[in-house]
């Protein structure tokens, strides 16, 4: 070709990345990959295997083992026996291993990137410049958390054995997101990669061998969803960390309900990409390409819904089309490729079916002129324009290179449209007016918000969703908590023991106190409200005397209470100083009535006067503690090694259902109520079933403390029945339950429907005098939103 011809044409020539070393590596594996269990490569008993293919060519890359239940047993046993020693190695010992892993990964970076592109179909530019650097960064960053564990988490310890199930869209990166924090915290791991993309996780096992990671600390088992299920249900696994589809995530929530296993779920999304008329449109177009065509749109936080302001919509869409016509689609190993292959024909068919459905429902289809490669599993970048809110493309995660386009007129409409989804993983906001962007960001119900940027990730910044996008966070300090539990011997304080009890104190009801003729009502929307069914139930002392009556709450009462809480949404916006003041008022007003509340506690016949006083005094102290935290439980500012800073902001969950235990009835009530409202939540509380009168006595305290109507609602009655209604309710965002093992299971099970946040006790009585609960409930009362904003240059 002549130079003039090259200049006239200006097309890119092929620039393929060499893959010889990966081909050799694959060839050396000969008959196929075994399982990595207890530091050794093992063949499965049943020897069933399946092929893994390069989606860009259809070539078979290797043969993968389908692990059996016996294999999972072996892997879990290896992790369980390795865990005490791994933990005993201490912070610095574990930090050294994580650091060593990062170093080896750096040396083998190119090989990992090539294998990832061959197995998954993603362009080498992405695996080389994004996946692998972030993988390495994750191990370095968590080497740091391992080192700092003792000083930063002194009251916590490892959870134990962790089962981790990962998807195929970022096989290596997801493995790092799971393994690095688990190991840093002192856990051992059984990890299952996705069936389409097991190869890089198996190569990662070689790195663990290379650094002499103690046997059993990480075990890698391969296979399909049934292998994942065996991990989820294994009795010796203490925590499940899953990334994948919302449907499977929901099933995992159901299967683990009541088991006491900790759970994090990183699930799907339908994330909005909001472009205001005053945005830098050219930058926004580039951002959009990264948002939805990065990794062929197979990204949980992909900006798959474009919301563009009407005045600039036509101009913007024209720019997008022009840009799409220039995207290069093809060989993932070519360094010039922008859009690679879809992971598997099954996924391509799913994408195609959803696009066809969307068009049938009225969307306008647009695809660029560029030719797709003849062979391999490719799908063109696609625009679906004029998408209505009810269209499938506005609601269902397509998980492919398909953008749904909608327009809006003004800011409130943009926010409504953005939040009009059952998901809440991420959002991207584009405006040159930083005031506007930072006004919109807090109003978006999403775990991550990018301002004038998109798809930015870093190990220091938490990642995870609101609503049905999942539970918990990965990355950052909040991600570490997901792999830790409070130490068994956490400090207790003030607890009145029998030894200090005055032996002369008689544990019997105090006559005359309860006012039998009085029937306490519910407390809903700032007012006392009669039970819907008109029924009341007797409250008895331990020796069977009637102490009073309370309303028998039912489904309707709970619904009314939730509605009242819903209307009190502005509580979340009240400033922290005011919320702290109101909690102090509650403490102050309660303290005036010490004698009366102590008498009430004694009247149930299970506590002496001195025990009642200790409970009351601790309750006052607890209120002070939470008042103090209200304006001090702050977020963080991360400085990721990228342009800008990330604000990790604590946001209230929304409406919390709280079911109180019978033990320490006043202290438990206050301990659960105060952090919830301190963090800006509204609550519907079901007080102790046996001793509800303490909560009903509390009404006057609330009334005299200026708490706005609807922020605190109290419904008395049969705890498990009422909490079931709360757990089933779509408008309730979280449920805290302290009761029986069966009740805990019921709450976790019912919460799976819309993936509510739950905090339950599995029937184990909590020590309400212990201080450990204070910080934990502040964390449970919040979602962390990570907002990436431009800062500096
Ligand atoms: P999936 O959720 O079925 O697979 C993810 C992982 O879960 C894989 O390792 C799989 O083997 C495992 N798994 C499957 N069934 C399981 C079960 N019952 N118990 C335990 N583990 C199980 O996702 P799939 O079928 O590969 O993709 C379907 C759709 O899911 C995609 O089109 C996309 O919409 C969504 N998805 C979302 C991801 C995300 O990152 N949010 C990742 C992958 C898929």
mmCIF file of N, CA and C in Angstrom, residues 40-146:
data_model
loop_
_atom_site.group_PDB
_atom_site.id
_atom_site.type_symbol
_atom_site.label_atom_id
_atom_site.label_comp_id
_atom_site.label_asym_id
_atom_site.label_seq_id
_atom_site.Cartn_x
_atom_site.Cartn_y
_atom_site.Cartn_z
ATOM 1 N N UNK A 40 -4.008 -27.716 46.391
ATOM 2 C CA UNK A 40 -3.617 -28.672 45.353
ATOM 3 C C UNK A 40 -4.632 -28.717 44.227
ATOM 4 N N UNK A 41 -4.156 -29.125 43.063
ATOM 5 C CA UNK A 41 -5.068 -29.329 41.933
ATOM 6 C C UNK A 41 -5.649 -30.723 42.058
ATOM 7 N N UNK A 42 -6.953 -30.796 42.124
ATOM 8 C CA UNK A 42 -7.585 -32.097 42.338
ATOM 9 C C UNK A 42 -8.577 -32.373 41.212
ATOM 10 N N UNK A 43 -8.673 -33.637 40.857
ATOM 11 C CA UNK A 43 -9.693 -34.026 39.882
ATOM 12 C C UNK A 43 -10.955 -34.392 40.651
ATOM 13 N N UNK A 44 -12.089 -34.042 40.065
ATOM 14 C CA UNK A 44 -13.347 -34.330 40.741
ATOM 15 C C UNK A 44 -13.651 -35.821 40.670
ATOM 16 N N UNK A 45 -14.426 -36.299 41.656
ATOM 17 C CA UNK A 45 -14.812 -37.718 41.668
ATOM 18 C C UNK A 45 -15.647 -38.075 40.439
ATOM 19 N N UNK A 46 -16.529 -37.187 40.055
ATOM 20 C CA UNK A 46 -17.480 -37.600 39.017
ATOM 21 C C UNK A 46 -16.970 -37.317 37.606
ATOM 22 N N UNK A 47 -15.917 -36.491 37.525
ATOM 23 C CA UNK A 47 -15.218 -36.218 36.257
ATOM 24 C C UNK A 47 -16.122 -35.685 35.143
ATOM 25 N N UNK A 48 -17.266 -35.096 35.469
ATOM 26 C CA UNK A 48 -18.068 -34.424 34.426
ATOM 27 C C UNK A 48 -17.362 -33.118 34.090
ATOM 28 N N UNK A 49 -17.346 -32.810 32.837
ATOM 29 C CA UNK A 49 -16.665 -31.573 32.431
ATOM 30 C C UNK A 49 -17.515 -30.825 31.396
ATOM 31 N N UNK A 50 -17.128 -29.589 31.139
ATOM 32 C CA UNK A 50 -17.763 -28.835 30.054
ATOM 33 C C UNK A 50 -16.703 -27.961 29.395
ATOM 34 N N UNK A 51 -16.996 -27.561 28.160
ATOM 35 C CA UNK A 51 -15.994 -26.784 27.427
ATOM 36 C C UNK A 51 -16.176 -25.291 27.673
ATOM 37 N N UNK A 52 -15.066 -24.577 27.685
ATOM 38 C CA UNK A 52 -15.169 -23.119 27.722
ATOM 39 C C UNK A 52 -14.599 -22.592 26.408
ATOM 40 N N UNK A 53 -15.323 -21.612 25.825
ATOM 41 C CA UNK A 53 -14.971 -21.181 24.462
ATOM 42 C C UNK A 53 -14.595 -19.713 24.401
ATOM 43 N N UNK A 54 -13.846 -19.378 23.373
ATOM 44 C CA UNK A 54 -13.575 -17.980 23.064
ATOM 45 C C UNK A 54 -14.793 -17.439 22.298
ATOM 46 N N UNK A 55 -15.537 -16.503 22.861
ATOM 47 C CA UNK A 55 -16.775 -16.083 22.203
ATOM 48 C C UNK A 55 -16.548 -15.348 20.883
ATOM 49 N N UNK A 56 -15.334 -14.832 20.684
ATOM 50 C CA UNK A 56 -15.075 -14.100 19.440
ATOM 51 C C UNK A 56 -14.809 -15.046 18.275
ATOM 52 N N UNK A 57 -14.407 -16.276 18.586
ATOM 53 C CA UNK A 57 -14.048 -17.207 17.509
ATOM 54 C C UNK A 57 -14.818 -18.522 17.589
ATOM 55 N N UNK A 58 -15.329 -18.820 18.738
ATOM 56 C CA UNK A 58 -15.980 -20.120 18.945
ATOM 57 C C UNK A 58 -14.979 -21.226 19.281
ATOM 58 N N UNK A 59 -13.677 -20.917 19.296
ATOM 59 C CA UNK A 59 -12.666 -21.949 19.592
ATOM 60 C C UNK A 59 -12.796 -22.435 21.030
ATOM 61 N N UNK A 60 -12.597 -23.734 21.203
ATOM 62 C CA UNK A 60 -12.595 -24.273 22.572
ATOM 63 C C UNK A 60 -11.256 -23.933 23.218
ATOM 64 N N UNK A 61 -11.333 -23.338 24.402
ATOM 65 C CA UNK A 61 -10.101 -22.943 25.093
ATOM 66 C C UNK A 61 -9.670 -23.978 26.124
ATOM 67 N N UNK A 62 -10.615 -24.700 26.652
ATOM 68 C CA UNK A 62 -10.246 -25.675 27.687
ATOM 69 C C UNK A 62 -11.462 -26.428 28.167
ATOM 70 N N UNK A 63 -11.180 -27.393 29.032
ATOM 71 C CA UNK A 63 -12.241 -28.220 29.588
ATOM 72 C C UNK A 63 -12.300 -27.973 31.090
ATOM 73 N N UNK A 64 -13.475 -27.631 31.542
ATOM 74 C CA UNK A 64 -13.649 -27.198 32.933
ATOM 75 C C UNK A 64 -14.384 -28.294 33.705
ATOM 76 N N UNK A 65 -14.021 -28.436 34.970
ATOM 77 C CA UNK A 65 -14.640 -29.480 35.795
ATOM 78 C C UNK A 65 -15.935 -28.985 36.422
ATOM 79 N N UNK A 66 -16.917 -29.858 36.393
ATOM 80 C CA UNK A 66 -18.177 -29.577 37.105
ATOM 81 C C UNK A 66 -18.032 -30.198 38.498
ATOM 82 N N UNK A 67 -17.809 -29.346 39.500
ATOM 83 C CA UNK A 67 -17.565 -29.864 40.857
ATOM 84 C C UNK A 67 -18.821 -30.544 41.405
ATOM 85 N N UNK A 68 -18.600 -31.543 42.251
ATOM 86 C CA UNK A 68 -19.724 -32.254 42.882
ATOM 87 C C UNK A 68 -19.900 -31.748 44.314
ATOM 88 N N UNK A 69 -20.928 -32.248 44.961
ATOM 89 C CA UNK A 69 -21.139 -31.880 46.377
ATOM 90 C C UNK A 69 -19.961 -32.343 47.226
ATOM 91 N N UNK A 70 -19.406 -33.515 46.894
ATOM 92 C CA UNK A 70 -18.242 -34.012 47.650
ATOM 93 C C UNK A 70 -17.072 -33.047 47.494
ATOM 94 N N UNK A 71 -16.904 -32.523 46.295
ATOM 95 C CA UNK A 71 -15.819 -31.553 46.092
ATOM 96 C C UNK A 71 -16.041 -30.301 46.939
ATOM 97 N N UNK A 72 -17.299 -29.868 47.004
ATOM 98 C CA UNK A 72 -17.592 -28.659 47.796
ATOM 99 C C UNK A 72 -17.318 -28.948 49.269
ATOM 100 N N UNK A 73 -17.715 -30.143 49.709
ATOM 101 C CA UNK A 73 -17.426 -30.521 51.107
ATOM 102 C C UNK A 73 -15.931 -30.434 51.380
ATOM 103 N N UNK A 74 -15.154 -30.973 50.424
ATOM 104 C CA UNK A 74 -13.685 -30.976 50.619
ATOM 105 C C UNK A 74 -13.155 -29.542 50.668
ATOM 106 N N UNK A 75 -13.661 -28.712 49.765
ATOM 107 C CA UNK A 75 -13.168 -27.322 49.699
ATOM 108 C C UNK A 75 -13.528 -26.571 50.976
ATOM 109 N N UNK A 76 -14.760 -26.788 51.446
ATOM 110 C CA UNK A 76 -15.189 -26.080 52.665
ATOM 111 C C UNK A 76 -14.385 -26.593 53.863
ATOM 112 N N UNK A 77 -14.161 -27.913 53.901
ATOM 113 C CA UNK A 77 -13.395 -28.480 55.022
ATOM 114 C C UNK A 77 -11.977 -27.918 55.024
ATOM 115 N N UNK A 78 -11.393 -27.782 53.813
ATOM 116 C CA UNK A 78 -10.027 -27.240 53.722
ATOM 117 C C UNK A 78 -10.000 -25.798 54.231
ATOM 118 N N UNK A 79 -11.007 -25.016 53.835
ATOM 119 C CA UNK A 79 -11.066 -23.609 54.271
ATOM 120 C C UNK A 79 -11.262 -23.541 55.777
ATOM 121 N N UNK A 80 -12.120 -24.405 56.278
ATOM 122 C CA UNK A 80 -12.429 -24.367 57.714
ATOM 123 C C UNK A 80 -11.194 -24.727 58.540
ATOM 124 N N UNK A 81 -10.453 -25.720 58.058
ATOM 125 C CA UNK A 81 -9.303 -26.106 58.881
ATOM 126 C C UNK A 81 -8.159 -25.100 58.733
ATOM 127 N N UNK A 82 -8.109 -24.399 57.607
ATOM 128 C CA UNK A 82 -7.031 -23.413 57.422
ATOM 129 C C UNK A 82 -7.309 -22.100 58.166
ATOM 130 N N UNK A 83 -8.588 -21.824 58.443
ATOM 131 C CA UNK A 83 -8.955 -20.479 58.897
ATOM 132 C C UNK A 83 -8.323 -20.052 60.239
ATOM 133 N N UNK A 84 -8.339 -20.925 61.277
ATOM 134 C CA UNK A 84 -7.764 -20.443 62.546
ATOM 135 C C UNK A 84 -6.306 -20.015 62.412
ATOM 136 N N UNK A 85 -5.535 -20.784 61.632
ATOM 137 C CA UNK A 85 -4.124 -20.425 61.487
ATOM 138 C C UNK A 85 -3.937 -19.150 60.664
ATOM 139 N N UNK A 86 -4.781 -19.025 59.654
ATOM 140 C CA UNK A 86 -4.719 -17.824 58.805
ATOM 141 C C UNK A 86 -5.023 -16.584 59.639
ATOM 142 N N UNK A 87 -6.013 -16.721 60.506
ATOM 143 C CA UNK A 87 -6.350 -15.588 61.376
ATOM 144 C C UNK A 87 -5.216 -15.328 62.377
ATOM 145 N N UNK A 88 -4.672 -16.453 62.889
ATOM 146 C CA UNK A 88 -3.629 -16.315 63.913
ATOM 147 C C UNK A 88 -2.350 -15.710 63.328
ATOM 148 N N UNK A 89 -2.226 -15.783 62.021
ATOM 149 C CA UNK A 89 -1.046 -15.202 61.371
ATOM 150 C C UNK A 89 -0.926 -13.707 61.676
ATOM 151 N N UNK A 90 -2.055 -13.091 61.949
ATOM 152 C CA UNK A 90 -2.038 -11.681 62.346
ATOM 153 C C UNK A 90 -2.069 -10.738 61.163
ATOM 154 N N UNK A 91 -2.316 -9.497 61.500
ATOM 155 C CA UNK A 91 -2.490 -8.458 60.482
ATOM 156 C C UNK A 91 -1.301 -8.375 59.530
ATOM 157 N N UNK A 92 -0.117 -8.280 60.119
ATOM 158 C CA UNK A 92 1.050 -8.055 59.262
ATOM 159 C C UNK A 92 1.331 -9.273 58.382
ATOM 160 N N UNK A 93 1.174 -10.448 58.948
ATOM 161 C CA UNK A 93 1.422 -11.677 58.171
ATOM 162 C C UNK A 93 0.513 -11.737 56.959
ATOM 163 N N UNK A 94 -0.749 -11.453 57.181
ATOM 164 C CA UNK A 94 -1.691 -11.502 56.051
ATOM 165 C C UNK A 94 -1.402 -10.389 55.043
ATOM 166 N N UNK A 95 -1.019 -9.220 55.564
ATOM 167 C CA UNK A 95 -0.681 -8.099 54.662
ATOM 168 C C UNK A 95 0.464 -8.501 53.738
ATOM 169 N N UNK A 96 1.433 -9.236 54.261
ATOM 170 C CA UNK A 96 2.581 -9.642 53.437
ATOM 171 C C UNK A 96 2.142 -10.546 52.286
ATOM 172 N N UNK A 97 1.201 -11.451 52.579
ATOM 173 C CA UNK A 97 0.720 -12.337 51.512
ATOM 174 C C UNK A 97 -0.043 -11.549 50.441
ATOM 175 N N UNK A 98 -0.907 -10.648 50.890
ATOM 176 C CA UNK A 98 -1.699 -9.890 49.911
ATOM 177 C C UNK A 98 -0.790 -9.019 49.044
ATOM 178 N N UNK A 99 0.216 -8.471 49.698
ATOM 179 C CA UNK A 99 1.192 -7.663 48.953
ATOM 180 C C UNK A 99 1.923 -8.537 47.927
ATOM 181 N N UNK A 100 2.309 -9.740 48.363
ATOM 182 C CA UNK A 100 3.042 -10.646 47.458
ATOM 183 C C UNK A 100 2.156 -11.017 46.259
ATOM 184 N N UNK A 101 0.870 -11.231 46.514
ATOM 185 C CA UNK A 101 -0.050 -11.568 45.409
ATOM 186 C C UNK A 101 -0.085 -10.410 44.409
ATOM 187 N N UNK A 102 -0.202 -9.195 44.918
ATOM 188 C CA UNK A 102 -0.245 -8.022 44.038
ATOM 189 C C UNK A 102 1.018 -7.929 43.196
ATOM 190 N N UNK A 103 2.160 -8.209 43.802
ATOM 191 C CA UNK A 103 3.435 -8.119 43.082
ATOM 192 C C UNK A 103 3.494 -9.138 41.945
ATOM 193 N N UNK A 104 3.071 -10.369 42.237
ATOM 194 C CA UNK A 104 3.125 -11.401 41.181
ATOM 195 C C UNK A 104 2.141 -11.043 40.066
ATOM 196 N N UNK A 105 0.990 -10.543 40.457
ATOM 197 C CA UNK A 105 0.001 -10.164 39.436
ATOM 198 C C UNK A 105 0.560 -9.094 38.514
ATOM 199 N N UNK A 106 1.295 -8.177 39.103
ATOM 200 C CA UNK A 106 1.906 -7.118 38.291
ATOM 201 C C UNK A 106 2.846 -7.721 37.244
ATOM 202 N N UNK A 107 3.590 -8.737 37.684
ATOM 203 C CA UNK A 107 4.561 -9.343 36.761
ATOM 204 C C UNK A 107 3.862 -10.134 35.660
ATOM 205 N N UNK A 108 2.671 -10.664 35.963
ATOM 206 C CA UNK A 108 1.982 -11.482 34.951
ATOM 207 C C UNK A 108 0.798 -10.729 34.327
ATOM 208 N N UNK A 109 0.806 -9.415 34.447
ATOM 209 C CA UNK A 109 -0.364 -8.614 34.052
ATOM 210 C C UNK A 109 -0.785 -8.885 32.614
ATOM 211 N N UNK A 110 0.172 -8.890 31.692
ATOM 212 C CA UNK A 110 -0.163 -9.017 30.285
ATOM 213 C C UNK A 110 -0.832 -10.373 29.998
ATOM 214 N N UNK A 111 -0.274 -11.416 30.622
ATOM 215 C CA UNK A 111 -0.823 -12.757 30.399
ATOM 216 C C UNK A 111 -2.278 -12.840 30.908
ATOM 217 N N UNK A 112 -2.511 -12.229 32.054
ATOM 218 C CA UNK A 112 -3.877 -12.225 32.599
ATOM 219 C C UNK A 112 -4.826 -11.464 31.673
ATOM 220 N N UNK A 113 -4.359 -10.325 31.170
ATOM 221 C CA UNK A 113 -5.227 -9.502 30.316
ATOM 222 C C UNK A 113 -5.594 -10.259 29.043
ATOM 223 N N UNK A 114 -4.625 -10.928 28.456
ATOM 224 C CA UNK A 114 -4.887 -11.654 27.202
ATOM 225 C C UNK A 114 -5.862 -12.800 27.465
ATOM 226 N N UNK A 115 -5.614 -13.561 28.529
ATOM 227 C CA UNK A 115 -6.503 -14.694 28.825
ATOM 228 C C UNK A 115 -7.933 -14.193 29.097
ATOM 229 N N UNK A 116 -8.033 -13.069 29.807
ATOM 230 C CA UNK A 116 -9.367 -12.527 30.116
ATOM 231 C C UNK A 116 -10.114 -12.150 28.839
ATOM 232 N N UNK A 117 -9.394 -11.530 27.901
ATOM 233 C CA UNK A 117 -10.050 -11.131 26.648
ATOM 234 C C UNK A 117 -10.434 -12.352 25.815
ATOM 235 N N UNK A 118 -9.594 -13.376 25.843
ATOM 236 C CA UNK A 118 -9.914 -14.588 25.065
ATOM 237 C C UNK A 118 -11.120 -15.324 25.659
ATOM 238 N N UNK A 119 -11.205 -15.332 26.972
ATOM 239 C CA UNK A 119 -12.259 -16.135 27.613
ATOM 240 C C UNK A 119 -13.593 -15.390 27.650
ATOM 241 N N UNK A 120 -13.519 -14.069 27.790
ATOM 242 C CA UNK A 120 -14.743 -13.284 27.972
ATOM 243 C C UNK A 120 -15.178 -12.549 26.705
ATOM 244 N N UNK A 121 -14.227 -12.205 25.858
ATOM 245 C CA UNK A 121 -14.564 -11.459 24.638
ATOM 246 C C UNK A 121 -14.409 -9.960 24.771
ATOM 247 N N UNK A 122 -13.924 -9.492 25.931
ATOM 248 C CA UNK A 122 -13.795 -8.029 26.099
ATOM 249 C C UNK A 122 -12.547 -7.525 25.382
ATOM 250 N N UNK A 123 -12.575 -6.286 24.866
ATOM 251 C CA UNK A 123 -11.407 -5.754 24.152
ATOM 252 C C UNK A 123 -10.171 -5.737 25.047
ATOM 253 N N UNK A 124 -9.046 -6.027 24.465
ATOM 254 C CA UNK A 124 -7.787 -6.073 25.234
ATOM 255 C C UNK A 124 -7.491 -4.705 25.857
ATOM 256 N N UNK A 125 -7.922 -3.649 25.192
ATOM 257 C CA UNK A 125 -7.717 -2.296 25.741
ATOM 258 C C UNK A 125 -8.345 -2.205 27.133
ATOM 259 N N UNK A 126 -9.499 -2.837 27.289
ATOM 260 C CA UNK A 126 -10.179 -2.780 28.594
ATOM 261 C C UNK A 126 -9.533 -3.729 29.600
ATOM 262 N N UNK A 127 -9.294 -4.973 29.187
ATOM 263 C CA UNK A 127 -8.723 -5.910 30.173
ATOM 264 C C UNK A 127 -7.327 -5.439 30.588
ATOM 265 N N UNK A 128 -6.580 -4.886 29.631
ATOM 266 C CA UNK A 128 -5.204 -4.434 29.917
ATOM 267 C C UNK A 128 -5.201 -3.156 30.757
ATOM 268 N N UNK A 129 -6.097 -2.214 30.429
ATOM 269 C CA UNK A 129 -6.019 -0.885 31.071
ATOM 270 C C UNK A 129 -7.002 -0.703 32.225
ATOM 271 N N UNK A 130 -7.975 -1.574 32.348
ATOM 272 C CA UNK A 130 -8.966 -1.392 33.419
ATOM 273 C C UNK A 130 -9.019 -2.618 34.341
ATOM 274 N N UNK A 131 -9.402 -3.759 33.791
ATOM 275 C CA UNK A 131 -9.609 -4.932 34.660
ATOM 276 C C UNK A 131 -8.352 -5.309 35.456
ATOM 277 N N UNK A 132 -7.249 -5.461 34.721
ATOM 278 C CA UNK A 132 -6.053 -5.966 35.413
ATOM 279 C C UNK A 132 -5.444 -4.920 36.364
ATOM 280 N N UNK A 133 -5.318 -3.658 35.952
ATOM 281 C CA UNK A 133 -4.816 -2.676 36.936
ATOM 282 C C UNK A 133 -5.691 -2.594 38.182
ATOM 283 N N UNK A 134 -7.016 -2.685 37.996
ATOM 284 C CA UNK A 134 -7.889 -2.619 39.180
ATOM 285 C C UNK A 134 -7.754 -3.878 40.039
ATOM 286 N N UNK A 135 -7.517 -4.991 39.377
ATOM 287 C CA UNK A 135 -7.283 -6.246 40.114
ATOM 288 C C UNK A 135 -6.070 -6.093 41.032
ATOM 289 N N UNK A 136 -5.006 -5.566 40.454
ATOM 290 C CA UNK A 136 -3.760 -5.408 41.223
ATOM 291 C C UNK A 136 -3.961 -4.401 42.349
ATOM 292 N N UNK A 137 -4.598 -3.310 42.000
ATOM 293 C CA UNK A 137 -4.861 -2.262 43.002
ATOM 294 C C UNK A 137 -5.675 -2.827 44.178
ATOM 295 N N UNK A 138 -6.608 -3.713 43.868
ATOM 296 C CA UNK A 138 -7.443 -4.278 44.929
ATOM 297 C C UNK A 138 -6.608 -5.074 45.930
ATOM 298 N N UNK A 139 -5.657 -5.841 45.432
ATOM 299 C CA UNK A 139 -4.824 -6.614 46.373
ATOM 300 C C UNK A 139 -3.892 -5.690 47.161
ATOM 301 N N UNK A 140 -3.348 -4.676 46.506
ATOM 302 C CA UNK A 140 -2.500 -3.727 47.247
ATOM 303 C C UNK A 140 -3.315 -3.022 48.335
ATOM 304 N N UNK A 141 -4.459 -2.510 47.929
ATOM 305 C CA UNK A 141 -5.268 -1.738 48.872
ATOM 306 C C UNK A 141 -5.641 -2.610 50.083
ATOM 307 N N UNK A 142 -5.985 -3.853 49.818
ATOM 308 C CA UNK A 142 -6.415 -4.713 50.927
ATOM 309 C C UNK A 142 -5.241 -5.281 51.709
ATOM 310 N N UNK A 143 -4.060 -5.266 51.114
ATOM 311 C CA UNK A 143 -2.868 -5.545 51.938
ATOM 312 C C UNK A 143 -2.823 -4.474 53.024
ATOM 313 N N UNK A 144 -3.198 -3.246 52.656
ATOM 314 C CA UNK A 144 -3.249 -2.142 53.626
ATOM 315 C C UNK A 144 -4.280 -2.383 54.707
ATOM 316 N N UNK A 145 -5.474 -2.829 54.333
ATOM 317 C CA UNK A 145 -6.497 -3.084 55.362
ATOM 318 C C UNK A 145 -6.085 -4.233 56.273
ATOM 319 N N UNK A 146 -5.402 -5.239 55.688
ATOM 320 C CA UNK A 146 -4.925 -6.348 56.536
ATOM 321 C C UNK A 146 -3.960 -5.783 57.580
#
